[in-house]
Short mmCIF file of C-alpha atoms and ligand atoms in Angstrom, two decimals:
data_model
loop_
_atom_site.label_atom_id
_atom_site.label_comp_id
_atom_site.label_asym_id
_atom_site.label_seq_id
_atom_site.Cartn_x
_atom_site.Cartn_y
_atom_site.Cartn_z
CA UNK A 27 7.53 21.75 203.55
CA UNK A 28 5.14 19.89 201.24
CA UNK A 29 5.74 17.91 198.14
CA UNK A 30 3.51 17.56 195.11
CA UNK A 31 2.24 13.98 194.67
CA UNK A 32 4.85 11.89 192.92
CA UNK A 33 3.93 10.85 189.40
CA UNK A 34 6.74 8.87 187.90
CA UNK A 35 8.00 5.30 187.74
CA UNK A 36 10.91 3.81 185.87
CA UNK A 37 13.29 0.95 185.33
CA UNK A 38 16.89 0.87 186.53
CA UNK A 39 19.45 -1.42 184.90
CA UNK A 40 22.67 -1.45 182.88
CA UNK A 41 22.73 -1.46 179.95
CA UNK A 42 19.14 -0.49 179.19
CA UNK A 43 18.96 0.32 175.47
CA UNK A 44 16.79 -2.70 174.74
CA UNK A 45 14.19 -2.50 177.50
CA UNK A 46 10.55 -2.87 176.42
CA UNK A 47 9.22 -1.80 179.83
CA UNK A 48 8.61 1.93 179.08
CA UNK A 49 6.62 1.01 175.94
CA UNK A 50 4.51 -1.52 177.86
CA UNK A 51 3.96 0.52 181.02
CA UNK A 52 3.24 3.90 179.41
CA UNK A 53 0.49 2.36 177.27
CA UNK A 54 -0.94 0.74 180.40
CA UNK A 55 -0.80 3.96 182.46
CA UNK A 56 -2.66 5.83 179.70
CA UNK A 57 -5.28 3.05 179.50
CA UNK A 58 -5.82 3.33 183.25
CA UNK A 59 -6.27 7.10 182.87
CA UNK A 60 -3.28 7.86 185.09
CA UNK A 61 -1.22 10.97 184.46
CA UNK A 62 2.00 9.20 185.34
CA UNK A 63 5.11 8.57 183.28
CA UNK A 64 7.46 5.55 183.18
CA UNK A 65 11.08 6.22 182.26
CA UNK A 66 14.24 4.21 181.52
CA UNK A 67 17.12 5.06 183.88
CA UNK A 68 20.42 3.50 182.78
CA UNK A 69 22.45 3.27 186.00
CA UNK A 70 26.18 2.43 185.84
CA UNK A 71 26.90 -0.61 188.04
CA UNK A 72 28.78 1.40 190.70
CA UNK A 73 25.95 3.94 191.07
CA UNK A 74 23.11 1.75 192.35
CA UNK A 75 23.06 3.32 195.84
CA UNK A 76 23.03 6.83 194.40
CA UNK A 77 20.22 5.87 192.01
CA UNK A 78 18.02 4.53 194.83
CA UNK A 79 18.71 7.64 196.90
CA UNK A 80 17.77 9.72 193.89
CA UNK A 81 14.52 7.83 193.31
CA UNK A 82 13.60 8.36 196.97
CA UNK A 83 14.47 12.07 196.92
CA UNK A 84 12.64 12.73 193.66
CA UNK A 85 9.49 11.02 194.88
CA UNK A 86 9.31 8.04 192.51
CA UNK A 87 6.18 5.94 193.05
CA UNK A 88 8.22 2.84 192.39
CA UNK A 89 10.50 1.20 189.88
CA UNK A 90 11.41 -1.97 188.10
CA UNK A 91 14.88 -3.36 188.64
CA UNK A 92 16.67 -5.35 185.98
CA UNK A 93 20.12 -6.80 185.35
CA UNK A 94 22.60 -6.47 187.00
CA UNK A 95 20.84 -5.12 190.12
CA UNK A 96 18.13 -7.66 190.95
CA UNK A 97 20.09 -9.11 193.87
CA UNK A 98 22.31 -6.20 194.92
CA UNK A 99 19.34 -3.82 195.26
CA UNK A 100 18.06 -5.80 198.26
CA UNK A 101 20.56 -4.03 200.55
CA UNK A 102 19.13 -0.60 199.66
CA UNK A 103 15.48 -1.38 200.45
CA UNK A 104 13.46 -1.11 203.66
CA UNK A 105 11.43 -4.31 203.41
CA UNK A 106 10.86 -7.29 201.13
CA UNK A 107 7.62 -9.03 200.17
CA UNK A 108 7.31 -12.82 200.58
CA UNK A 109 8.59 -13.95 197.16
CA UNK A 110 11.41 -11.38 197.06
CA UNK A 111 12.52 -12.43 200.53
CA UNK A 112 12.40 -16.14 199.88
CA UNK A 113 14.51 -16.00 196.70
CA UNK A 114 16.60 -12.89 197.50
CA UNK A 115 15.78 -11.28 194.16
CA UNK A 116 13.84 -8.05 193.52
CA UNK A 117 12.45 -6.81 190.21
CA UNK A 118 9.91 -4.28 191.52
CA UNK A 119 10.12 -1.48 194.08
CA UNK A 120 6.98 0.00 195.59
CA UNK A 121 6.95 3.23 197.58
CA UNK A 122 4.76 3.03 200.66
CA UNK A 123 4.98 6.32 202.52
CA UNK A 124 8.72 6.89 202.79
CA UNK A 125 9.58 3.20 202.62
CA UNK A 126 10.80 1.32 199.55
CA UNK A 127 9.42 -2.25 199.49
CA UNK A 128 11.02 -4.86 197.22
CA UNK A 129 8.84 -7.38 195.35
CA UNK A 130 9.50 -10.10 192.81
CA UNK A 131 6.82 -10.21 190.12
CA UNK A 132 8.80 -12.65 187.94
CA UNK A 133 7.43 -15.40 190.21
CA UNK A 134 3.76 -14.54 189.64
CA UNK A 135 4.51 -13.45 186.07
CA UNK A 136 5.90 -16.87 185.17
CA UNK A 137 3.13 -18.74 187.01
CA UNK A 138 0.38 -16.70 185.37
CA UNK A 139 1.98 -17.11 181.97
CA UNK A 140 2.32 -20.91 182.26
CA UNK A 141 -1.09 -21.62 183.71
CA UNK A 142 -2.97 -18.81 181.95
CA UNK A 143 -1.48 -18.01 178.55
CA UNK A 144 0.23 -21.34 177.83
CA UNK A 145 -2.58 -23.31 179.49
CA UNK A 146 -0.18 -25.84 181.00
CA UNK A 147 -1.04 -27.63 184.23
CA UNK A 148 2.23 -28.77 185.82
CA UNK A 149 0.60 -30.27 188.90
CA UNK A 150 2.40 -33.51 189.70
CA UNK A 151 4.82 -33.11 186.76
CA UNK A 152 8.60 -33.04 186.75
CA UNK A 153 10.11 -29.80 185.44
CA UNK A 154 13.64 -28.76 184.49
CA UNK A 155 15.12 -25.27 184.79
CA UNK A 156 18.37 -24.39 183.00
CA UNK A 157 20.42 -21.72 184.79
CA UNK A 158 20.94 -20.60 188.35
CA UNK A 159 20.52 -16.83 188.24
CA UNK A 160 17.73 -14.60 189.47
CA UNK A 161 15.26 -15.66 186.78
CA UNK A 162 15.90 -19.35 187.46
CA UNK A 163 15.13 -18.83 191.14
CA UNK A 164 11.88 -17.06 190.30
CA UNK A 165 10.87 -19.87 187.93
CA UNK A 166 11.70 -22.58 190.50
CA UNK A 167 9.63 -20.74 193.11
CA UNK A 168 6.73 -20.37 190.67
CA UNK A 169 6.83 -24.06 189.71
CA UNK A 170 6.75 -25.07 193.36
CA UNK A 171 3.72 -22.84 193.83
CA UNK A 172 2.03 -24.44 190.80
CA UNK A 173 2.40 -27.88 192.37
CA UNK A 174 5.14 -29.36 190.20
CA UNK A 175 6.25 -32.72 191.54
CA UNK A 176 9.99 -32.25 191.11
CA UNK A 177 11.85 -29.13 190.00
CA UNK A 178 15.32 -29.99 188.70
CA UNK A 179 17.96 -27.32 188.16
CA UNK A 180 20.90 -27.69 185.76
CA UNK A 181 23.63 -25.06 185.79
CA UNK A 182 27.14 -24.84 184.37
CA UNK A 183 28.51 -23.61 187.69
CA UNK A 184 27.88 -26.01 190.61
CA UNK A 185 28.44 -23.28 193.23
CA UNK A 186 25.79 -21.11 191.64
CA UNK A 187 23.46 -24.10 191.46
CA UNK A 188 23.79 -24.78 195.17
CA UNK A 189 22.87 -21.15 195.84
CA UNK A 190 19.48 -21.99 194.29
CA UNK A 191 18.89 -25.02 196.50
CA UNK A 192 20.09 -23.00 199.52
CA UNK A 193 17.05 -20.72 199.15
CA UNK A 194 14.72 -23.22 197.44
CA UNK A 195 15.38 -26.56 199.18
CA UNK A 196 12.76 -28.45 197.16
CA UNK A 197 14.77 -27.97 193.96
CA UNK A 198 17.07 -30.82 192.96
CA UNK A 199 20.40 -30.33 191.19
CA UNK A 200 20.96 -32.38 188.04
CA UNK A 201 23.68 -32.51 185.39
CA UNK A 202 23.21 -30.53 182.20
CA UNK A 203 21.19 -32.83 179.87
CA UNK A 204 23.40 -34.38 177.19
CA UNK A 205 20.94 -36.84 175.66
CA UNK A 206 17.25 -37.24 174.97
CA UNK A 207 17.11 -39.87 177.73
CA UNK A 208 18.18 -37.17 180.23
CA UNK A 209 15.22 -35.07 179.19
CA UNK A 210 12.40 -37.49 178.55
CA UNK A 211 10.83 -37.39 182.03
CA UNK A 212 10.42 -33.60 182.11
CA UNK A 213 7.01 -32.23 181.11
CA UNK A 214 8.24 -28.62 181.18
CA UNK A 215 11.73 -27.32 180.37
CA UNK A 216 12.62 -23.68 181.00
CA UNK A 217 15.69 -21.95 179.60
CA UNK A 218 16.67 -19.30 182.16
CA UNK A 219 20.11 -18.65 180.67
CA UNK A 220 21.13 -16.19 177.92
CA UNK A 221 21.93 -19.19 175.64
CA UNK A 222 20.00 -18.44 172.45
CA UNK A 223 20.43 -14.66 172.45
CA UNK A 224 23.14 -15.04 169.82
CA UNK A 225 21.83 -18.19 168.15
CA UNK A 226 23.33 -20.72 170.60
CA UNK A 227 21.42 -23.93 171.30
CA UNK A 228 21.04 -24.50 175.05
CA UNK A 229 20.45 -28.26 174.58
CA UNK A 230 22.14 -29.21 171.30
CA UNK A 231 22.19 -32.98 171.84
CA UNK A 232 18.59 -33.67 172.79
CA UNK A 233 15.34 -34.15 170.93
CA UNK A 234 11.95 -33.17 172.28
CA UNK A 235 8.70 -35.08 172.12
CA UNK A 236 5.00 -34.30 171.85
CA UNK A 237 3.58 -33.56 175.29
CA UNK A 238 6.63 -31.59 176.38
CA UNK A 239 6.53 -27.82 176.79
CA UNK A 240 9.61 -25.60 176.40
CA UNK A 241 9.66 -22.02 177.64
CA UNK A 242 12.65 -19.89 176.67
CA UNK A 243 12.73 -16.76 178.84
CA UNK A 244 14.46 -14.96 175.96
CA UNK A 245 12.01 -12.80 173.97
CA UNK A 246 14.38 -10.99 171.61
CA UNK A 247 15.00 -12.73 169.25
CA UNK A 248 11.39 -13.97 169.28
CA UNK A 249 12.50 -17.52 168.58
CA UNK A 250 15.65 -19.45 169.46
CA UNK A 251 17.24 -22.74 168.32
CA UNK A 252 15.89 -24.65 171.33
CA UNK A 253 12.35 -23.47 170.55
CA UNK A 254 12.70 -24.33 166.86
CA UNK A 255 13.85 -27.86 167.64
CA UNK A 256 11.22 -28.31 170.33
CA UNK A 257 8.48 -27.43 167.85
CA UNK A 258 10.07 -29.65 165.19
CA UNK A 259 9.85 -32.55 167.66
CA UNK A 260 6.15 -31.92 168.28
CA UNK A 261 6.61 -30.16 171.64
CA UNK A 262 5.11 -26.76 172.42
CA UNK A 263 7.58 -23.88 172.44
CA UNK A 264 6.98 -20.47 174.02
CA UNK A 265 9.23 -17.42 174.09
CA UNK A 266 9.62 -15.20 177.16
CA UNK A 267 7.41 -12.40 175.84
CA UNK A 268 4.31 -13.64 177.64
CA UNK A 269 6.16 -13.77 180.95
CA UNK A 270 7.57 -10.29 180.32
CA UNK A 271 4.05 -8.90 179.90
CA UNK A 272 2.71 -10.82 182.90
CA UNK A 273 5.48 -9.64 185.24
CA UNK A 274 4.95 -6.07 183.99
CA UNK A 275 1.22 -6.42 184.69
CA UNK A 276 1.91 -7.72 188.20
CA UNK A 277 4.19 -4.73 188.88
CA UNK A 278 1.54 -2.34 187.61
CA UNK A 279 -1.03 -3.97 189.90
CA UNK A 280 1.28 -3.37 192.88
CA UNK A 281 1.82 0.31 191.99
CA UNK A 282 -1.75 1.19 191.07
CA UNK A 283 -3.96 -1.33 192.86
CA UNK A 284 -5.87 -1.63 189.58
CA UNK A 285 -6.43 -4.48 187.13
CA UNK A 286 -3.78 -4.21 184.40
CA UNK A 287 -4.94 -3.80 180.76
CA UNK A 288 -3.24 -7.03 179.64
CA UNK A 289 -4.20 -6.96 175.98
CA UNK A 290 -2.97 -3.40 175.50
CA UNK A 291 0.28 -4.24 177.30
CA UNK A 292 0.79 -7.30 175.16
CA UNK A 293 0.12 -5.35 171.96
CA UNK A 294 2.55 -2.63 173.08
CA UNK A 295 5.26 -5.23 173.72
CA UNK A 296 4.77 -6.84 170.30
CA UNK A 297 4.72 -3.45 168.60
CA UNK A 298 7.93 -2.31 170.33
CA UNK A 299 9.64 -5.61 169.51
CA UNK A 300 8.54 -5.40 165.87
CA UNK A 301 10.09 -1.94 165.51
CA UNK A 302 13.60 -3.21 166.27
P1 NAP B 12 21.58 -14.00 185.55
O1 NAP B 12 21.21 -13.74 186.96
O2 NAP B 12 22.79 -13.35 184.96
O3 NAP B 12 21.72 -15.60 185.38
C1 NAP B 12 22.06 -16.17 184.16
C2 NAP B 12 22.30 -17.66 184.35
O4 NAP B 12 22.63 -18.22 183.08
C3 NAP B 12 23.45 -17.98 185.29
O5 NAP B 12 23.19 -19.17 185.98
C4 NAP B 12 24.61 -18.17 184.30
O6 NAP B 12 25.62 -19.00 184.78
C5 NAP B 12 23.88 -18.88 183.19
N1 NAP B 12 24.64 -18.80 181.94
C6 NAP B 12 25.12 -17.67 181.33
N2 NAP B 12 25.76 -18.01 180.21
C7 NAP B 12 25.72 -19.37 180.13
C8 NAP B 12 26.25 -20.33 179.21
N3 NAP B 12 26.96 -19.93 178.14
N4 NAP B 12 26.05 -21.65 179.46
C9 NAP B 12 25.33 -22.05 180.54
N5 NAP B 12 24.82 -21.19 181.46
C10 NAP B 12 25.00 -19.87 181.25
O7 NAP B 12 20.39 -13.61 184.58
P2 NAP B 12 18.82 -13.74 184.88
O8 NAP B 12 18.30 -12.45 185.40
O9 NAP B 12 18.59 -14.98 185.65
O10 NAP B 12 18.24 -13.88 183.39
C11 NAP B 12 18.44 -15.07 182.64
C12 NAP B 12 17.76 -14.93 181.28
O11 NAP B 12 16.34 -14.80 181.48
C13 NAP B 12 18.18 -13.69 180.50
O12 NAP B 12 18.22 -14.02 179.13
C14 NAP B 12 17.06 -12.70 180.78
O13 NAP B 12 16.91 -11.74 179.76
C15 NAP B 12 15.86 -13.63 180.83
N6 NAP B 12 14.73 -13.09 181.63
C16 NAP B 12 13.53 -12.97 181.00
C17 NAP B 12 12.44 -12.53 181.73
C18 NAP B 12 11.11 -12.40 181.04
O14 NAP B 12 10.22 -11.77 181.59
N7 NAP B 12 10.94 -13.01 179.88
C19 NAP B 12 12.57 -12.20 183.08
C20 NAP B 12 13.81 -12.34 183.68
C21 NAP B 12 14.90 -12.79 182.94
P3 NAP B 12 26.90 -18.39 185.58
O15 NAP B 12 26.38 -17.98 186.91
O16 NAP B 12 27.84 -19.52 185.61
O17 NAP B 12 27.37 -17.20 184.78
#
């Protein structure tokens, strides 16, 4: 029994109506001259195991994994790469022979965005991450790799916060900042919560100063109250779109072994976002 070479990739998550990944990845695959297709697979939360079995049986080359499966998918994979293993979060699956390997490209995606696109050197600086979910863990891991001096984590749920320090012992738990004094020592502040998706302000009582950099992982809407106020205070404010493109590029590199066409991917993301 032989099987024709597999030629598809996709993203699994729930819900998935708003994913930009097919737009970004299909442009990139065409640019690389690959006759592959990248599809969106909405998977109901109780069907994750069946979905992974299906991807294996159908010969998928790999997949992205998004909410709510980034942690639960670990139990369905054969092996984990270094970053995925150390934070227990997977956003990319790579087929190697019959094995499914889990990777986390949010770590490299965030690091490449901060040091490359934003041009920020956090070496020796104190950084603050808001949130304690999968994205927060990836950001903490990336900041450690970039040589940040201290990475503080603030989360509304102390149990969730300790789950971050359990896997990333260098992170330090702090209270949610309530005043500008709480924030003044942080060079970089990252919002890794959904606060801002519906116009909420993640840090309503603080002001920002020149020299600080705020990254909101949210990319739709393209700007959020925390970014607006950061810019008004003279700080630099970046949305999560750059990280989204960088993590997509890192996944593509894993699947294809080729250099990703970053500019085309970025343009595809902006175009898809602008059409909403
Ligand atoms: P997650 O695993 O669900 O974690 C979300 C975190 O935010 C949790 O710690 C949660 O706390 C906290 N949170 C939720 N609502 C909150 C509120 N009202 N006040 C304070 N904290 C709140 O999600 P995730 O995967 O880490 O993603 C977090 C955000 O990053 C999402 O907006 C996602 O779209 C974005 N993201 C962007 C990229 C990118 O490439 N730009 C990549 C990954 C994620 P509880 O545990 O207490 O609920």
